[in-house]
Short mmCIF file of C-alpha atoms in Angstrom, two decimals:
data_model
loop_
_atom_site.label_atom_id
_atom_site.label_comp_id
_atom_site.label_asym_id
_atom_site.label_seq_id
_atom_site.Cartn_x
_atom_site.Cartn_y
_atom_site.Cartn_z
CA MET Z 1 142.92 -66.50 11.17
CA LYS Z 2 144.52 -68.55 13.94
CA ASP Z 3 145.11 -71.34 11.43
CA TYR Z 4 146.68 -69.06 8.84
CA TYR Z 5 149.07 -67.79 11.52
CA LYS Z 6 149.68 -71.06 13.35
CA ASP Z 7 153.37 -71.00 12.38
CA PHE Z 8 153.78 -67.34 13.36
CA PHE Z 9 152.04 -66.34 16.61
CA PRO Z 10 148.72 -66.76 18.44
CA ILE Z 11 145.89 -64.49 17.29
CA GLY Z 12 143.84 -63.02 20.13
CA VAL Z 13 140.81 -60.85 20.73
CA ALA Z 14 139.50 -58.74 23.61
CA VAL Z 15 136.27 -60.12 25.04
CA ASN Z 16 133.39 -59.12 27.27
CA ALA Z 17 130.31 -60.99 28.43
CA ARG Z 18 128.49 -60.68 25.09
CA THR Z 19 131.43 -62.22 23.21
CA LEU Z 20 131.08 -65.53 24.99
CA ASN Z 21 127.64 -66.38 23.64
CA GLY Z 22 125.83 -67.11 20.39
CA LYS Z 23 127.21 -66.15 16.99
CA GLU Z 24 129.96 -64.01 18.48
CA ALA Z 25 131.30 -66.96 20.49
CA HIS Z 26 131.16 -69.12 17.38
CA LEU Z 27 133.17 -66.57 15.42
CA LEU Z 28 135.66 -66.19 18.28
CA LEU Z 29 136.32 -69.92 18.47
CA HIS Z 30 136.60 -70.24 14.69
CA GLU Z 31 139.11 -67.43 14.23
CA PHE Z 32 141.08 -66.92 17.47
CA ASN Z 33 143.13 -68.93 19.94
CA SER Z 34 143.85 -66.27 22.59
CA ILE Z 35 141.63 -63.88 24.54
CA THR Z 36 142.05 -60.82 26.75
CA PRO Z 37 139.31 -59.63 29.13
CA GLU Z 38 138.44 -56.14 27.91
CA ASN Z 39 137.45 -54.77 31.33
CA ALA Z 40 136.72 -57.70 33.65
CA MET Z 41 140.13 -57.74 35.35
CA LYS Z 42 140.59 -53.99 35.72
CA MET Z 43 140.67 -52.78 39.32
CA GLU Z 44 137.35 -50.94 39.42
CA VAL Z 45 135.55 -54.05 38.15
CA ILE Z 46 137.30 -56.86 39.94
CA HIS Z 47 138.17 -55.07 43.23
CA PRO Z 48 135.72 -52.17 43.70
CA GLN Z 49 135.98 -52.04 47.50
CA ARG Z 50 138.80 -52.89 49.87
CA ASN Z 51 137.30 -56.16 51.04
CA VAL Z 52 135.15 -56.91 47.99
CA TYR Z 53 136.19 -58.79 44.86
CA ASN Z 54 133.83 -59.32 41.93
CA TRP Z 55 135.04 -62.54 40.36
CA ALA Z 56 132.00 -63.53 38.31
CA LEU Z 57 132.84 -62.02 34.91
CA ALA Z 58 136.57 -62.72 35.05
CA ASP Z 59 135.90 -66.28 36.21
CA SER Z 60 133.45 -66.85 33.36
CA ILE Z 61 135.98 -65.64 30.80
CA VAL Z 62 138.74 -67.84 32.19
CA ALA Z 63 136.38 -70.83 32.39
CA PHE Z 64 135.35 -70.26 28.75
CA ALA Z 65 139.02 -70.21 27.78
CA GLN Z 66 139.78 -73.37 29.75
CA LYS Z 67 136.85 -75.20 28.21
CA ASN Z 68 137.84 -74.19 24.69
CA ARG Z 69 141.62 -74.41 25.11
CA LEU Z 70 142.29 -70.72 24.56
CA ARG Z 71 145.21 -68.77 25.97
CA VAL Z 72 144.38 -65.89 28.31
CA ARG Z 73 146.23 -62.59 28.62
CA GLY Z 74 145.40 -60.83 31.89
CA HIS Z 75 144.71 -57.09 31.67
CA THR Z 76 145.69 -55.07 33.71
CA LEU Z 77 147.22 -54.97 37.21
CA LEU Z 78 148.45 -51.37 37.62
CA TRP Z 79 146.93 -48.46 35.68
CA HIS Z 80 146.14 -44.82 36.37
CA GLU Z 81 142.56 -45.21 35.11
CA GLN Z 82 139.64 -47.39 36.21
CA VAL Z 83 140.99 -47.70 39.74
CA PRO Z 84 138.70 -47.11 42.74
CA ASP Z 85 139.54 -44.26 45.11
CA TRP Z 86 139.74 -46.51 48.16
CA PHE Z 87 143.21 -47.65 47.13
CA PHE Z 88 144.57 -44.18 47.90
CA LEU Z 89 142.56 -43.16 51.00
CA ASP Z 90 142.67 -44.04 54.69
CA ASN Z 91 139.66 -44.27 57.00
CA GLN Z 92 139.66 -40.47 57.44
CA GLY Z 93 139.66 -39.85 53.70
CA LYS Z 94 143.27 -38.71 53.61
CA ALA Z 95 146.01 -40.00 51.34
CA VAL Z 96 147.56 -43.25 52.52
CA THR Z 97 151.27 -43.66 53.14
CA LYS Z 98 153.62 -45.22 50.63
CA ASP Z 99 153.90 -48.40 52.72
CA THR Z 100 150.12 -48.74 52.90
CA LEU Z 101 149.70 -48.25 49.17
CA LEU Z 102 152.39 -50.78 48.37
CA LYS Z 103 150.75 -53.29 50.72
CA ARG Z 104 147.35 -52.74 49.11
CA LEU Z 105 148.82 -53.20 45.65
CA LYS Z 106 150.65 -56.34 46.73
CA ASP Z 107 147.48 -57.79 48.24
CA HIS Z 108 145.55 -57.00 45.07
CA ILE Z 109 148.11 -58.46 42.68
CA THR Z 110 148.75 -61.51 44.87
CA THR Z 111 145.03 -62.25 45.09
CA VAL Z 112 144.18 -61.69 41.42
CA VAL Z 113 147.23 -63.32 39.86
CA GLY Z 114 147.12 -66.12 42.41
CA ARG Z 115 143.50 -66.92 41.61
CA TYR Z 116 144.33 -67.45 37.95
CA LYS Z 117 147.75 -69.02 38.39
CA GLY Z 118 148.33 -71.55 35.63
CA LYS Z 119 145.27 -70.29 33.72
CA VAL Z 120 146.43 -66.82 32.68
CA TYR Z 121 149.74 -67.21 30.89
CA ALA Z 122 150.62 -63.51 30.52
CA TRP Z 123 149.75 -60.29 32.34
CA ASP Z 124 149.81 -56.64 31.39
CA VAL Z 125 151.31 -55.70 34.73
CA LEU Z 126 151.92 -52.00 34.18
CA ASN Z 127 149.76 -50.01 31.76
CA GLU Z 128 150.43 -46.61 30.19
CA ALA Z 129 152.93 -45.21 32.69
CA ILE Z 130 154.65 -42.92 30.17
CA ASP Z 131 153.25 -39.40 29.86
CA ASP Z 132 151.79 -38.13 26.58
CA SER Z 133 153.78 -34.91 26.90
CA PRO Z 134 157.40 -34.99 25.68
CA GLN Z 135 158.22 -32.65 28.55
CA ARG Z 136 157.55 -35.37 31.13
CA PHE Z 137 158.92 -38.86 31.49
CA LEU Z 138 156.29 -40.54 33.64
CA ARG Z 139 152.55 -39.90 33.67
CA LEU Z 140 151.29 -38.04 36.72
CA SER Z 141 149.12 -40.29 38.87
CA LYS Z 142 148.18 -40.98 42.46
CA TRP Z 143 150.34 -44.10 42.33
CA LEU Z 144 153.36 -41.99 41.47
CA ASP Z 145 152.45 -39.19 43.88
CA ILE Z 146 152.29 -41.50 46.88
CA ALA Z 147 154.77 -44.27 46.13
CA ASP Z 148 157.09 -42.83 43.45
CA GLU Z 149 158.58 -44.84 40.59
CA GLU Z 150 159.43 -47.76 42.88
CA ILE Z 151 155.83 -48.92 42.70
CA PHE Z 152 156.22 -49.88 39.03
CA ALA Z 153 159.04 -52.30 39.75
CA LYS Z 154 157.20 -53.64 42.79
CA ALA Z 155 154.16 -54.50 40.66
CA PHE Z 156 156.28 -56.84 38.53
CA VAL Z 157 157.89 -58.38 41.60
CA TYR Z 158 154.51 -59.00 43.23
CA ALA Z 159 153.11 -60.57 40.05
CA HIS Z 160 156.15 -62.81 39.64
CA GLU Z 161 155.89 -63.98 43.24
CA ALA Z 162 152.21 -64.81 42.73
CA ASP Z 163 152.85 -66.81 39.55
CA PRO Z 164 156.52 -67.43 38.68
CA ASP Z 165 155.56 -69.02 35.35
CA ALA Z 166 153.47 -66.12 34.02
CA LEU Z 167 154.91 -63.76 31.39
CA LEU Z 168 154.87 -60.17 32.57
CA PHE Z 169 154.45 -57.17 30.25
CA TYR Z 170 154.59 -53.41 30.17
CA ASN Z 171 151.77 -52.14 27.91
CA ASP Z 172 151.34 -48.74 26.20
CA TYR Z 173 149.93 -46.89 23.19
CA ASN Z 174 151.72 -44.74 20.59
CA SER Z 175 154.69 -46.93 21.47
CA GLU Z 176 156.00 -46.82 17.90
CA ARG Z 177 156.13 -43.01 17.70
CA PRO Z 178 159.86 -42.19 17.93
CA GLU Z 179 159.73 -39.65 20.75
CA LYS Z 180 157.47 -41.70 23.04
CA ARG Z 181 159.23 -44.89 21.99
CA GLU Z 182 162.46 -43.61 23.49
CA ARG Z 183 160.82 -42.76 26.81
CA ILE Z 184 159.19 -46.20 26.93
CA TYR Z 185 162.55 -47.76 26.08
CA ARG Z 186 164.13 -45.78 28.92
CA LEU Z 187 161.62 -47.19 31.43
CA LEU Z 188 161.98 -50.73 30.13
CA LYS Z 189 165.77 -50.58 30.21
CA LYS Z 190 165.71 -49.38 33.81
CA LEU Z 191 163.54 -52.35 34.76
CA VAL Z 192 165.63 -54.84 32.80
CA ASP Z 193 168.94 -53.49 34.12
CA ALA Z 194 167.61 -53.67 37.69
CA GLY Z 195 166.79 -57.35 37.25
CA ILE Z 196 163.04 -56.82 37.57
CA PRO Z 197 161.03 -59.81 36.27
CA ILE Z 198 159.68 -58.29 33.04
CA HIS Z 199 159.41 -60.51 29.98
CA GLY Z 200 157.88 -58.36 27.31
CA VAL Z 201 156.42 -55.13 26.01
CA GLY Z 202 152.86 -54.74 24.76
CA LEU Z 203 152.46 -52.35 21.84
CA GLN Z 204 148.76 -51.59 21.88
CA GLY Z 205 148.37 -50.90 18.17
CA HIS Z 206 145.48 -48.42 18.37
CA TRP Z 207 146.37 -47.18 14.91
CA SER Z 208 144.59 -45.69 11.92
CA ILE Z 209 144.67 -45.70 8.15
CA PHE Z 210 147.14 -42.80 8.48
CA GLU Z 211 149.74 -44.32 10.82
CA PRO Z 212 152.14 -45.84 11.76
CA SER Z 213 154.68 -45.65 8.96
CA THR Z 214 156.67 -48.72 8.03
CA ALA Z 215 159.86 -47.11 9.31
CA ASP Z 216 158.39 -46.16 12.69
CA LEU Z 217 156.91 -49.60 13.28
CA GLU Z 218 160.00 -51.53 12.23
CA GLN Z 219 162.31 -49.30 14.24
CA ALA Z 220 160.12 -49.73 17.32
CA ILE Z 221 160.11 -53.52 17.00
CA GLU Z 222 163.89 -53.59 16.66
CA ARG Z 223 164.42 -51.11 19.51
CA TYR Z 224 162.32 -53.01 22.05
CA ALA Z 225 163.56 -56.41 20.91
CA SER Z 226 167.13 -55.25 21.52
CA LEU Z 227 166.35 -55.46 25.25
CA GLY Z 228 165.68 -59.18 24.92
CA LEU Z 229 161.94 -58.70 25.48
CA GLN Z 230 159.07 -60.47 23.76
CA LEU Z 231 156.68 -58.28 21.78
CA HIS Z 232 152.91 -58.57 21.97
CA PHE Z 233 150.63 -56.37 19.89
CA THR Z 234 147.93 -56.22 22.50
CA GLU Z 235 145.02 -54.00 21.41
CA LEU Z 236 145.05 -53.85 17.62
CA ASP Z 237 142.48 -51.88 15.65
CA ILE Z 238 142.77 -49.65 12.58
CA SER Z 239 140.56 -46.58 12.84
CA VAL Z 240 139.29 -44.93 9.67
CA TYR Z 241 139.74 -41.53 11.33
CA PRO Z 242 142.89 -39.58 12.26
CA TRP Z 243 144.25 -39.98 15.79
CA GLU Z 244 142.73 -37.78 18.49
CA LYS Z 245 143.36 -37.98 22.21
CA GLU Z 246 140.82 -35.61 23.75
CA ARG Z 247 137.15 -36.52 23.92
CA ARG Z 248 134.78 -34.32 21.94
CA THR Z 249 131.26 -34.26 20.55
CA LYS Z 250 130.47 -35.31 17.03
CA ARG Z 251 130.40 -32.39 14.59
CA ALA Z 252 127.30 -31.78 12.51
CA ASP Z 253 129.29 -32.12 9.29
CA GLU Z 254 130.99 -35.40 10.21
CA ILE Z 255 130.09 -38.35 8.04
CA ASP Z 256 130.69 -41.73 9.66
CA THR Z 257 130.16 -43.96 6.65
CA LEU Z 258 132.76 -46.48 5.54
CA THR Z 259 133.35 -45.18 2.02
CA THR Z 260 135.12 -47.23 -0.65
CA VAL Z 261 138.13 -44.91 -0.35
CA LEU Z 262 138.40 -45.42 3.41
CA GLU Z 263 137.83 -49.13 3.03
CA GLN Z 264 140.69 -49.46 0.53
CA ARG Z 265 143.05 -47.48 2.73
CA GLN Z 266 142.21 -49.78 5.64
CA ILE Z 267 142.77 -52.86 3.47
CA ASP Z 268 146.18 -51.56 2.44
CA GLN Z 269 147.11 -50.60 6.00
CA TYR Z 270 146.16 -53.96 7.49
CA GLY Z 271 148.04 -55.76 4.73
CA ARG Z 272 151.19 -53.70 5.26
CA ILE Z 273 151.14 -54.07 9.05
CA PHE Z 274 150.71 -57.83 9.00
CA SER Z 275 153.46 -58.12 6.43
CA ILE Z 276 155.72 -56.39 8.97
CA PHE Z 277 154.48 -58.68 11.74
CA ARG Z 278 155.42 -61.71 9.67
CA LYS Z 279 158.82 -60.22 8.90
CA TYR Z 280 159.55 -59.91 12.63
CA ARG Z 281 158.03 -63.20 13.69
CA GLN Z 282 161.11 -64.08 15.78
CA TYR Z 283 160.22 -61.30 18.24
CA ILE Z 284 156.41 -61.26 18.15
CA THR Z 285 154.66 -63.87 20.26
CA ASN Z 286 151.05 -62.63 20.21
CA VAL Z 287 148.80 -60.33 18.18
CA THR Z 288 145.47 -59.43 19.81
CA PHE Z 289 142.61 -57.40 18.31
CA TRP Z 290 140.73 -55.01 20.57
CA ASN Z 291 137.17 -56.30 20.10
CA LEU Z 292 135.73 -58.87 17.75
CA SER Z 293 133.90 -57.01 15.00
CA ASP Z 294 132.62 -53.65 13.81
CA ARG Z 295 129.35 -54.52 15.54
CA TYR Z 296 130.98 -53.22 18.73
CA SER Z 297 134.15 -51.20 19.22
CA TRP Z 298 135.32 -48.92 22.00
CA LEU Z 299 136.14 -46.48 19.18
CA ASP Z 300 132.40 -45.92 18.66
CA ARG Z 301 132.53 -44.01 21.96
CA TYR Z 302 136.05 -42.62 21.98
CA PRO Z 303 137.28 -40.03 21.21
CA VAL Z 304 133.97 -39.03 19.60
CA TYR Z 305 130.92 -40.51 21.29
CA GLY Z 306 128.39 -41.85 18.78
CA ARG Z 307 130.63 -41.64 15.72
CA LYS Z 308 130.62 -45.09 14.14
CA ASN Z 309 134.03 -46.57 13.47
CA TYR Z 310 134.96 -49.65 11.43
CA PRO Z 311 138.34 -50.70 12.84
CA LEU Z 312 138.26 -54.50 12.79
CA LEU Z 313 138.42 -57.40 10.33
CA PHE Z 314 134.79 -58.50 10.75
CA ASP Z 315 131.78 -56.34 9.86
CA ARG Z 316 128.59 -55.72 11.82
CA GLU Z 317 127.12 -58.94 10.42
CA LEU Z 318 130.18 -60.82 11.71
CA GLU Z 319 131.36 -61.49 8.17
CA ARG Z 320 134.96 -61.25 7.04
CA LYS Z 321 135.82 -57.88 5.52
CA LYS Z 322 138.05 -57.46 2.49
CA ALA Z 323 140.87 -56.45 4.81
CA TYR Z 324 140.73 -59.92 6.36
CA TYR Z 325 141.74 -61.53 3.08
CA LYS Z 326 144.63 -59.09 2.72
CA VAL Z 327 145.88 -60.06 6.18
CA VAL Z 328 145.93 -63.76 5.29
CA ASP Z 329 147.43 -63.26 1.83
CA PHE Z 330 151.05 -64.13 2.48
CA LYS Z 331 152.13 -63.43 -1.11
CA ASN Z 332 152.10 -59.69 -0.41
#
């Protein structure tokens, strides 16, 4: 795929330890030229205790990329999930002050970004800060409670100081839905107008065979690009089920087989989306899939644990699916 799109944009994939070995590594190197650590650089993994960093997995991913001349997108520096409690607590177990939290965040970002300076070319600095509810602008979080909105701008400043050459992104999901799009745009414009070092917006692309519409996706691309930002599609997968946010158990009557009808809808959806990507190539500088193949996807566990999903372009045998050939058919 990377060769088909060599004149458009890099094609990436989210990786974990299993992706770097055997047949999966072979497929990765054959098809992709960019990688994103799925979890290895998130706070709870890489910095679980105040004075403890776990570098092993992140180092191995970056070393794999260096050896094989792959680009690396770092993910993620500031997020409301997968962050250890120690960030927010003092020695007595009480909430830290704003100054203390900002210092801890600066130390974290300076250490992590500094370690991979020159090896990680782009970072998802701020992840999912916009609330899901239209009634709220920003998502409620301990970061916001203690340090207010200033902490978002500071995260970009800290990352830029640690590696002035790295591209810095805001990353979010449902970013093409008109109502949430406008709240994301509002945050981005505030950062841009304030002169904060932000270079792009990551549209996650956790979509389905039912959405997004052509109009919503094209309008989102144009809206964000109007700010002069690069666009990365950072976590692309196309679920065969409708969108759900809340976790639930699998229903007894749910069938999780990839039927021919679902397969065709996914083929059509992938083809349409990549046709739009090619149309807006002047703004899009990376497209990354969230996981390698249907053998493993986070969507097998979320929102319905144990319900098999088939969201990617390679099947459980690591073979190209029909949707793959639609994606690389530039005549459509």
